[in-house]
Coordinates of C-alpha atoms and ligand atoms in Angstrom, one line a residue:
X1 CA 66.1 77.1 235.6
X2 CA 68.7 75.5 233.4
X3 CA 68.0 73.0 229.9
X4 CA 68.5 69.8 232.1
X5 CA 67.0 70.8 235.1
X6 CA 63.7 71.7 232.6
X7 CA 63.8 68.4 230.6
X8 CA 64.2 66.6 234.1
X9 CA 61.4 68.1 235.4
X10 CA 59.5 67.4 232.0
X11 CA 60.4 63.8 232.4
X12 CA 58.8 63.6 236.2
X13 CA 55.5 65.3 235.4
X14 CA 54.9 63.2 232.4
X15 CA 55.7 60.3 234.2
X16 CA 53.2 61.7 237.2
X17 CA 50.7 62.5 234.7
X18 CA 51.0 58.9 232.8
X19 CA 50.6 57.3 236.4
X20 CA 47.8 59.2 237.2
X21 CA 46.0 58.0 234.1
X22 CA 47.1 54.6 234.5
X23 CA 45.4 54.9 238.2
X24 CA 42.1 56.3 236.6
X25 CA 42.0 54.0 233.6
X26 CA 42.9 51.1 235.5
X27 CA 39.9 51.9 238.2
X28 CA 37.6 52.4 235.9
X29 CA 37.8 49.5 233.9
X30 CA 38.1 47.4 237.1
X31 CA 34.8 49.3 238.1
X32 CA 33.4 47.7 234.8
X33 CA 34.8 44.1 235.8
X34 CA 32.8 44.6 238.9
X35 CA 29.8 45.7 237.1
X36 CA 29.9 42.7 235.0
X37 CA 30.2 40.5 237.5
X38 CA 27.0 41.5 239.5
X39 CA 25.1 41.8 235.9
X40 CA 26.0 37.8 235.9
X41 CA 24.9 37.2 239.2
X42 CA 22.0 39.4 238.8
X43 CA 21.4 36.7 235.7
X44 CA 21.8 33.9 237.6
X45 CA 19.0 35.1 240.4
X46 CA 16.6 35.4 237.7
X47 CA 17.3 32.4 236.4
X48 CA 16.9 31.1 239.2
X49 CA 14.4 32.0 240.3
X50 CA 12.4 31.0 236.8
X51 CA 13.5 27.5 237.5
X52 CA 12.5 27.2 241.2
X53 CA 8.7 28.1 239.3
X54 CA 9.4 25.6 236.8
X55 CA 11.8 23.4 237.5
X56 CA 11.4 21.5 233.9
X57 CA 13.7 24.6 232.6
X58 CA 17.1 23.9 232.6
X59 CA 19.1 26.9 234.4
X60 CA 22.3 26.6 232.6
X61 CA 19.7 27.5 229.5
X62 CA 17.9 30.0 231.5
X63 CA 21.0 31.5 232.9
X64 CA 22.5 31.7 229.1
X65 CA 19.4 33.5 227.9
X66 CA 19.4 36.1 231.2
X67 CA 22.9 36.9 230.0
X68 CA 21.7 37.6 226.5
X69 CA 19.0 39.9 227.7
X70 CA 21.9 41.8 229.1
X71 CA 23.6 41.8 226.4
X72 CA 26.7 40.2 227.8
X73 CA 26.8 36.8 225.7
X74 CA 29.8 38.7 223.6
X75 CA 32.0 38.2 226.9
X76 CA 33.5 34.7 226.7
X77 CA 32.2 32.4 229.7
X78 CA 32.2 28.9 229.9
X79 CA 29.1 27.7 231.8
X80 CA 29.4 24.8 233.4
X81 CA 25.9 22.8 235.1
X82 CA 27.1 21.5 238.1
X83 CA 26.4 19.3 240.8
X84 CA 27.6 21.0 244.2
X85 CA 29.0 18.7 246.6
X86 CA 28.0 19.3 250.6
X87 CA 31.4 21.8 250.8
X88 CA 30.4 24.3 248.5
X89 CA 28.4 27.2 249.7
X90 CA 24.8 26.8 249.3
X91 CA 22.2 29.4 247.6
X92 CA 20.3 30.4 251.1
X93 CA 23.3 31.5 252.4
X94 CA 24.3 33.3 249.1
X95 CA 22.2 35.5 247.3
X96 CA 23.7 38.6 247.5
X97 CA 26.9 39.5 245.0
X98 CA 28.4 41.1 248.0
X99 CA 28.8 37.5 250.0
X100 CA 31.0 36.4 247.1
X101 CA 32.3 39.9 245.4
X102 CA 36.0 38.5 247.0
X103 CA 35.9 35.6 245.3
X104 CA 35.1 37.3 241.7
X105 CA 38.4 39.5 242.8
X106 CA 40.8 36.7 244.0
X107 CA 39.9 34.3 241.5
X108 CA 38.3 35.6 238.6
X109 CA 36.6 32.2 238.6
X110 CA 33.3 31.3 240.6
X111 CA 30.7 29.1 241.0
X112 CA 27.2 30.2 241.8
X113 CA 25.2 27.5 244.0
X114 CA 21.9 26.6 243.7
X115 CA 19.8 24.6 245.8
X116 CA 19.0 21.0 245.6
X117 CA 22.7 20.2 244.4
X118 CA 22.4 22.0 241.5
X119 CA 24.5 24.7 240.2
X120 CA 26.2 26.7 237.7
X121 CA 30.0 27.2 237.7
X122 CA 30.3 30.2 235.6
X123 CA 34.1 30.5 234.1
X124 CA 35.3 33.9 233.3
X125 CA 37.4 33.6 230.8
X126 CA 39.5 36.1 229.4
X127 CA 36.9 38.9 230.4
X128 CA 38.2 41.9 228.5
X129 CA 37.8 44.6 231.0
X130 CA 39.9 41.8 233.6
X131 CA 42.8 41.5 231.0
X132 CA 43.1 44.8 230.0
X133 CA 42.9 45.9 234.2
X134 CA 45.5 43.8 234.8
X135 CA 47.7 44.5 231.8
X136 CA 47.3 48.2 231.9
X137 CA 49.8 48.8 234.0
X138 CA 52.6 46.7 231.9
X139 CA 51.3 48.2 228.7
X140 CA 51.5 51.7 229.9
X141 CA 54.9 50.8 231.9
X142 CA 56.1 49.5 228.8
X143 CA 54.4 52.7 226.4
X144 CA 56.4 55.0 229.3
X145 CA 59.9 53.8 229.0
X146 CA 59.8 53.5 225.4
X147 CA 58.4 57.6 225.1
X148 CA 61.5 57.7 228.1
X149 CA 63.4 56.5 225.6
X150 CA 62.4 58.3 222.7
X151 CA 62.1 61.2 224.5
X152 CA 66.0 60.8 225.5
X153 CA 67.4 59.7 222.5
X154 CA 65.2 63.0 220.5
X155 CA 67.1 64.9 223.2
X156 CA 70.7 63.7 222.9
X157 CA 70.6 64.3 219.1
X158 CA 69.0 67.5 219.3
X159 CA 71.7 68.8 222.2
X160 CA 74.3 66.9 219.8
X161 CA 72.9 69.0 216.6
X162 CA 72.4 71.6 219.0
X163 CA 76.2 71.7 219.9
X164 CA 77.8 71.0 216.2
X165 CA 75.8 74.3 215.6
X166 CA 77.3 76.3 218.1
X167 CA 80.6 75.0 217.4
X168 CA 80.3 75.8 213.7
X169 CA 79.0 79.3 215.2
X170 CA 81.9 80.1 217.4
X171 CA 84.1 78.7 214.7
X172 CA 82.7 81.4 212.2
X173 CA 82.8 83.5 214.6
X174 CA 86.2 83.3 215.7
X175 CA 87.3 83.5 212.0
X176 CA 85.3 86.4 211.3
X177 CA 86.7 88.3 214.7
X178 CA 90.2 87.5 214.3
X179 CA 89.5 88.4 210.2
X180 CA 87.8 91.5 211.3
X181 CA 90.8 92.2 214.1
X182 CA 93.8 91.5 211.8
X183 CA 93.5 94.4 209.4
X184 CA 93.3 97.3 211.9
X185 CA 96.9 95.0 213.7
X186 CA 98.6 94.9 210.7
X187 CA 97.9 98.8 209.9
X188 CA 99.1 99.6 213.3
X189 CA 102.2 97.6 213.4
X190 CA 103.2 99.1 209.7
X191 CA 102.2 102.1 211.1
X192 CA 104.4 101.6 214.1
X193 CA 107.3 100.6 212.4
X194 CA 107.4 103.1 209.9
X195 CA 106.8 105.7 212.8
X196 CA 110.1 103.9 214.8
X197 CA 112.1 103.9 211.7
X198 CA 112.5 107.4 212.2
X199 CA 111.8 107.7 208.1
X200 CA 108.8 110.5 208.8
X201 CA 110.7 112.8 211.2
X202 CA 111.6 115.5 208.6
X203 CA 107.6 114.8 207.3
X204 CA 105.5 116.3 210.2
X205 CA 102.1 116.2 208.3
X206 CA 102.4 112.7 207.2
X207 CA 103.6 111.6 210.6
X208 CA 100.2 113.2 211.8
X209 CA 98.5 111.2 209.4
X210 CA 99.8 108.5 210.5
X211 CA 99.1 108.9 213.8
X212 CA 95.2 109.6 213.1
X213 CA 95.3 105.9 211.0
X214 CA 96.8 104.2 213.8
X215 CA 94.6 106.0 216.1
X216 CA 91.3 105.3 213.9
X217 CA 93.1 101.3 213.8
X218 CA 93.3 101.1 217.5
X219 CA 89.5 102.7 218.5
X220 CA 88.3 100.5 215.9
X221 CA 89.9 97.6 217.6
X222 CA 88.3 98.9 220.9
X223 CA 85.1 99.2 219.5
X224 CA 85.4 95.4 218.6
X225 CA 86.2 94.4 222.0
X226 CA 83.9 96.1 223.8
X227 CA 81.1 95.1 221.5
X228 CA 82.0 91.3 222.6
X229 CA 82.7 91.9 226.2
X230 CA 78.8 94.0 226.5
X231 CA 77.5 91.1 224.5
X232 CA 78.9 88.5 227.1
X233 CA 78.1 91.1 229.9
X234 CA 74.1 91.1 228.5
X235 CA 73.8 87.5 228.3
X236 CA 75.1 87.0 231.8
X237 CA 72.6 89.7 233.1
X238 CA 75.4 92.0 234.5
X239 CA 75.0 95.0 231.9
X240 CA 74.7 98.0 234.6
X241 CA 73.6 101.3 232.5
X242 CA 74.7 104.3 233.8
X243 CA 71.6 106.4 232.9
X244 CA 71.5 110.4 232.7
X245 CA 69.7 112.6 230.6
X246 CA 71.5 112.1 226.8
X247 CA 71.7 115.5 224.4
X248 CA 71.0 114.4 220.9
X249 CA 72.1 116.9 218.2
X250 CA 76.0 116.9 219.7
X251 CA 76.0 113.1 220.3
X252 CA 74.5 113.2 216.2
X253 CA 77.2 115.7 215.2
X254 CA 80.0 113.9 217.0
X255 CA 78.6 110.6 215.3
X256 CA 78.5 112.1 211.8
X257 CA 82.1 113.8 212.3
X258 CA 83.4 110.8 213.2
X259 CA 81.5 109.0 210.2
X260 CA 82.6 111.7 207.6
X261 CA 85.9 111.0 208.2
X262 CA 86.3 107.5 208.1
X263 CA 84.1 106.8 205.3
X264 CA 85.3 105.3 202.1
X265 CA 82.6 106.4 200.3
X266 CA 80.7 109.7 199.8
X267 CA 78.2 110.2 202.9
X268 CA 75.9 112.6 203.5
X269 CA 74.1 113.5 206.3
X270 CA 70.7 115.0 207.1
X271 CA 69.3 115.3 211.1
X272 CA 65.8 116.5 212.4
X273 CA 65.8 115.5 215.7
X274 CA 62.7 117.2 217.4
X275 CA 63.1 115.1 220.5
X276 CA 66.5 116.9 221.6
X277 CA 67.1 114.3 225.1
X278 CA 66.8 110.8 225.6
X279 CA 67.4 109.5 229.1
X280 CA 69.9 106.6 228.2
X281 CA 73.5 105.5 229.1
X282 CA 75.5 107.8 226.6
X283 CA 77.6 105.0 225.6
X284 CA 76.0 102.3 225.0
X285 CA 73.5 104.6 223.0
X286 CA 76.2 105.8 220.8
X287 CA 77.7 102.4 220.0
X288 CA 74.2 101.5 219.1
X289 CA 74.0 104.2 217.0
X290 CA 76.7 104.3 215.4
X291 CA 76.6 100.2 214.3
X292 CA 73.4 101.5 212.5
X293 CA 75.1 104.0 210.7
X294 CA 77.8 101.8 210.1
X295 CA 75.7 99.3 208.6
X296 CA 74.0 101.9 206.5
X297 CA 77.4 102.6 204.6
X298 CA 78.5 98.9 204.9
X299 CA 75.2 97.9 202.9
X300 CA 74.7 100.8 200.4
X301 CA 76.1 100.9 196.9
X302 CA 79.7 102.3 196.1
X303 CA 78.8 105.5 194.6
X304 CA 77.6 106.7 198.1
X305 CA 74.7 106.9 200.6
X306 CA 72.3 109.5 202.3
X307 CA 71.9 108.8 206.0
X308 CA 69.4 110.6 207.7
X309 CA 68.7 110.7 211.4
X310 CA 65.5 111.6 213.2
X311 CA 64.3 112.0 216.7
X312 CA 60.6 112.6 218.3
X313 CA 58.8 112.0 220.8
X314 CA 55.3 110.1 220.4
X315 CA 53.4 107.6 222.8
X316 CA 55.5 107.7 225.9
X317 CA 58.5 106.4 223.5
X318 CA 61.3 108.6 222.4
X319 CA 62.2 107.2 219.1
X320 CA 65.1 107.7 216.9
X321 CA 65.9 107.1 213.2
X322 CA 68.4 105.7 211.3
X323 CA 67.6 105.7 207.9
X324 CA 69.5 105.0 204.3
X325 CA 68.8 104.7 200.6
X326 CA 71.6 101.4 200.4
X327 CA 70.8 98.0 199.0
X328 CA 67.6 97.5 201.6
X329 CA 66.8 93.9 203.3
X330 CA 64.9 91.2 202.0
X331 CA 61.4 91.0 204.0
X332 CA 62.1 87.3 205.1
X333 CA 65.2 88.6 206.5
X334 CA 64.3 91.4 208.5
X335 CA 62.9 88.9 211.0
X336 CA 66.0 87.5 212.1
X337 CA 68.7 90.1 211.1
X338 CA 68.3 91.2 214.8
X339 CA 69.8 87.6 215.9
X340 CA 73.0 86.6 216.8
X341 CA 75.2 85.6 214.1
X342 CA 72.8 86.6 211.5
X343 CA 73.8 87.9 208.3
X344 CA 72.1 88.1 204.8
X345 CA 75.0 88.8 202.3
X346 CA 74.0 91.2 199.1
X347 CA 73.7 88.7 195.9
X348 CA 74.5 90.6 193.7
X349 CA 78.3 90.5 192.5
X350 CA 78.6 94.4 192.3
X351 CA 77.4 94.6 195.9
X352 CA 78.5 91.9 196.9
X353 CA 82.4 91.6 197.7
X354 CA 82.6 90.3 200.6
X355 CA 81.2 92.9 203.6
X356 CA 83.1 92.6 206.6
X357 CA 81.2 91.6 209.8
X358 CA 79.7 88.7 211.6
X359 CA 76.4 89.5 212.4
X360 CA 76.8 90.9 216.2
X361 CA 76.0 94.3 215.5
X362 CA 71.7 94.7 215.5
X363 CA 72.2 91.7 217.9
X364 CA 74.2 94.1 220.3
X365 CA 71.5 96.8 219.4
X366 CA 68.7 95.1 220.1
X367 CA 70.0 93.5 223.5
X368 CA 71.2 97.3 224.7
X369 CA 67.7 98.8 223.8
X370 CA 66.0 96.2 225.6
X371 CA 68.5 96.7 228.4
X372 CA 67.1 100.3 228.5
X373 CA 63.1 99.4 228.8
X374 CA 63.0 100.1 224.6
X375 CA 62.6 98.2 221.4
X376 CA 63.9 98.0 218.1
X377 CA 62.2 97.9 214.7
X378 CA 63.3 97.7 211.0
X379 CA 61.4 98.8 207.9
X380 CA 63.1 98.6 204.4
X381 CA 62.2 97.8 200.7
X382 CA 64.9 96.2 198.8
X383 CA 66.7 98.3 196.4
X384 CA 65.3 101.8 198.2
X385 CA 65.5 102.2 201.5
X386 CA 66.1 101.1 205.4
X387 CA 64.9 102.4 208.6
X388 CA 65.9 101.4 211.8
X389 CA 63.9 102.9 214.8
X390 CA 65.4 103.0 218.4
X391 CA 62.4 103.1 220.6
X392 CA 63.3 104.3 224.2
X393 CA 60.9 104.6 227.4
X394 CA 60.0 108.6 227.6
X395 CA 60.9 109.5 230.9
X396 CA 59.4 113.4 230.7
X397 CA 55.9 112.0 229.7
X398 CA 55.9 109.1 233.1
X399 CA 57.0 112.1 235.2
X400 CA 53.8 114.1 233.6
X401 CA 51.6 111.2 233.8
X402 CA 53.3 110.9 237.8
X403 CA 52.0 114.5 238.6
Ligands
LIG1 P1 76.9 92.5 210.3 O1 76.9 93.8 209.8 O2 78.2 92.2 211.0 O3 76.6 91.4 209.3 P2 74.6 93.1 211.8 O4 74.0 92.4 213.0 O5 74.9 94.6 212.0 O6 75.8 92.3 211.4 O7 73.6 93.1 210.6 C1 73.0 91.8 210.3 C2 72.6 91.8 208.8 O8 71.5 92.8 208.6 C3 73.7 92.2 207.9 O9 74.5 91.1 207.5 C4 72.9 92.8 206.7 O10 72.6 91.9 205.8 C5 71.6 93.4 207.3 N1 71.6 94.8 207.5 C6 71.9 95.5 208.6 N2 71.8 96.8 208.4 C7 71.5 97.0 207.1 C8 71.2 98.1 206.3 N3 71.3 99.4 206.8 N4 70.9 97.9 205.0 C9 70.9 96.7 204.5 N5 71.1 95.6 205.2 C10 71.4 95.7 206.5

């Protein structure tokens, strides 16, 4: 379900729920109306009836002092003695709150006869429970569409500061990309040139050199690209992994050769990969692989780093290592260096010209991992050390556990 189609259906159920509470708030205080209602008349009969033993007692007095004993002198009534003329209703034919419950409800006024011409009109007026049953309805009407309005204003700004983010994103992004894309094109049209020119024809070793740069240029270029277009392809859902049992040590070895000679800074490698296959799409593994050992000579000091790469097999998870002795990540950082865009920047100066990237890289390894049934994890200390694990389902131990 999409953002709109969530807040719409947010809207509806709060509106639904507020209605339904209305309903239940608004019965119950009308129940209470009710109630009070038959407590007065219930008053009045004893009044009543204390008058038709004495008839010295006045019954508007009587019928005040009923009302006190049920504690309902804090509503506000106006009690009227009045004569009854022929047209009213007399008492023998109304004792019982039911013969005159409809009037309570239509008019919210009534008069209760009583015999020989005399009565009392009781007034309700302003009951409480009345006014607030009858204005419940507005208020919460009112309460609704002004949360409504809240609600929808909150949402507008946050979509609007929602969108200037992801604008400032992809404008970052785009800067970094075509930053990141315009060194390896301006190598390869020098390259090129130079190459046309004709200038390195009687210089076959150079001209081989050449060709490796441009190559290196163009695969690094590829590299870029594809990392993007699996990116786009993950968050659309139509990654399709070709899986197949995955060797480790040559896919390691090719990684490190590869590594060793693009480096532009000392390297070194050590492996110990006791879990020798992974079942994995080969590819995707590799890139992933190889943006960790990327980032582990991006962020490691000048004079060189140690990268060593493990492998075994524990708890149905075939995990593998990247690890480095570089400049290490902050602990607050580790939890979002996985996300898009994310990037912590070394602070110091030495460390700190500018590294190239823009924060796609552990996204892309995460996303892929979790493609393949896995998880990632990190574990450094600043100033020593950083681990990345690749964590993928083992599928030797679910065909043992099958059997
Ligand atoms: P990028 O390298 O383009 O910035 P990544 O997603 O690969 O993007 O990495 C995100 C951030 O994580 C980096 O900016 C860096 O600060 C940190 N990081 C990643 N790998 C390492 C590492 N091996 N050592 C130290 N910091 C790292």
């Amino acid at each position: 379900m999409n953002k709109s189609n969530y807040i719409l259906l947010t809207l509806v159920a709060s509106v639904i729920a507020l209605f339904f509470l209305g309903r239940w708030t608004g019965m119950s205080l009308e129940l209470r109306s009710e109630q009070v209602a038959r407590h007065v008349h219930e008053a009045w009969c004893r009044a009543d009836d204390a008058h038709a033993t004495d008839t010295t007692l006045h019954l508007d007095v009587l019928f005040k002092e009923e009302l006190e004993v049920t504690g309902l002198q804090h509503l506000r009534f106006r009690l009227n003695s009045v004569k009854i003329d022929s047209a009213t209703i007399f008492r023998p034919a109304l004792r019982y709150y039911a013969d005159y419950a409809p009037l309570v409800k239509a008019g919210r006024t009534y008069v209760i006869p009583a015999g020989d011409g005399q009565g009392i009109e009781a007034h309700l007026l302003n009951l409480r429970a009345e006014t607030l049953g009858s204005q419940l309805y507005n208020l919460l009407g009112t309460l609704v569409g002004f949360g409504l309005l809240g609600l929808g204003i909150f949402t507008q700004v946050s979509i609007i500061h929602r969108q200037d983010k992801l604008a400032q994103m992809r404008e970052d992004f785009s800067y970094a990309m075509i930053h990141d894309m315009k060194s390896p094109l301006t190598t390869l049209l020098i390259g090129l040139r130079t190459l046309r020119s004709g200038r390195l024809d009687d210089k076959p070793e150079k001209k081989e050199k050449h060709f490796e740069v441009l190559e290196q240029e163009a695969g690094h270029l590829l590299t870029l690209t594809n990392r993007v277009l699996t990116l786009s392809k993950l968050e659309a859902g139509r990654l399709i992994l070709d899986l197949d049992e995955v060797e480790l040590p040559p896919l390691a070895e090719e990684l490190i050769h590869t590594f060793e000679a693009k480096a532009s800074k000392p390297i070194t490698f050590r492996t110990d990969l006791q879990a020798e296959t992974v079942y994995a799409d080969k590819e995707y593994l590799k890139e992933a692989l190889s943006n960790l050992i990327d980032n582990a000579l991006k962020y490691s000091k000048p004079e060189g780093v140690e990268v060593t790469i493990v492998s075994c097999r524990d708890n149905g998870y075939i995990h593998i290592r990247v690890r480095d002795n570089g400049i290490g990540i902050p602990l607050s950082a580790q939890r979002t260096i996985f996300d898009k865009f994310e990037r912590v920047l070394p602070k110091d100066k030495g460390e700190g010209k500018k590294v190239s990237g823009f924060g796609l890289g552990l996204n892309y390894v995460m996303n892929v991992v979790r493609e393949h049934g896995g998880y990632v994890g990190v574990e450094s200390v600043p100033g020593r050390f950083s681990e990345f694990t690749i964590s993928l389902p083992d599928r030797e131990e679910e065909a043992d556990k099958e059997e």
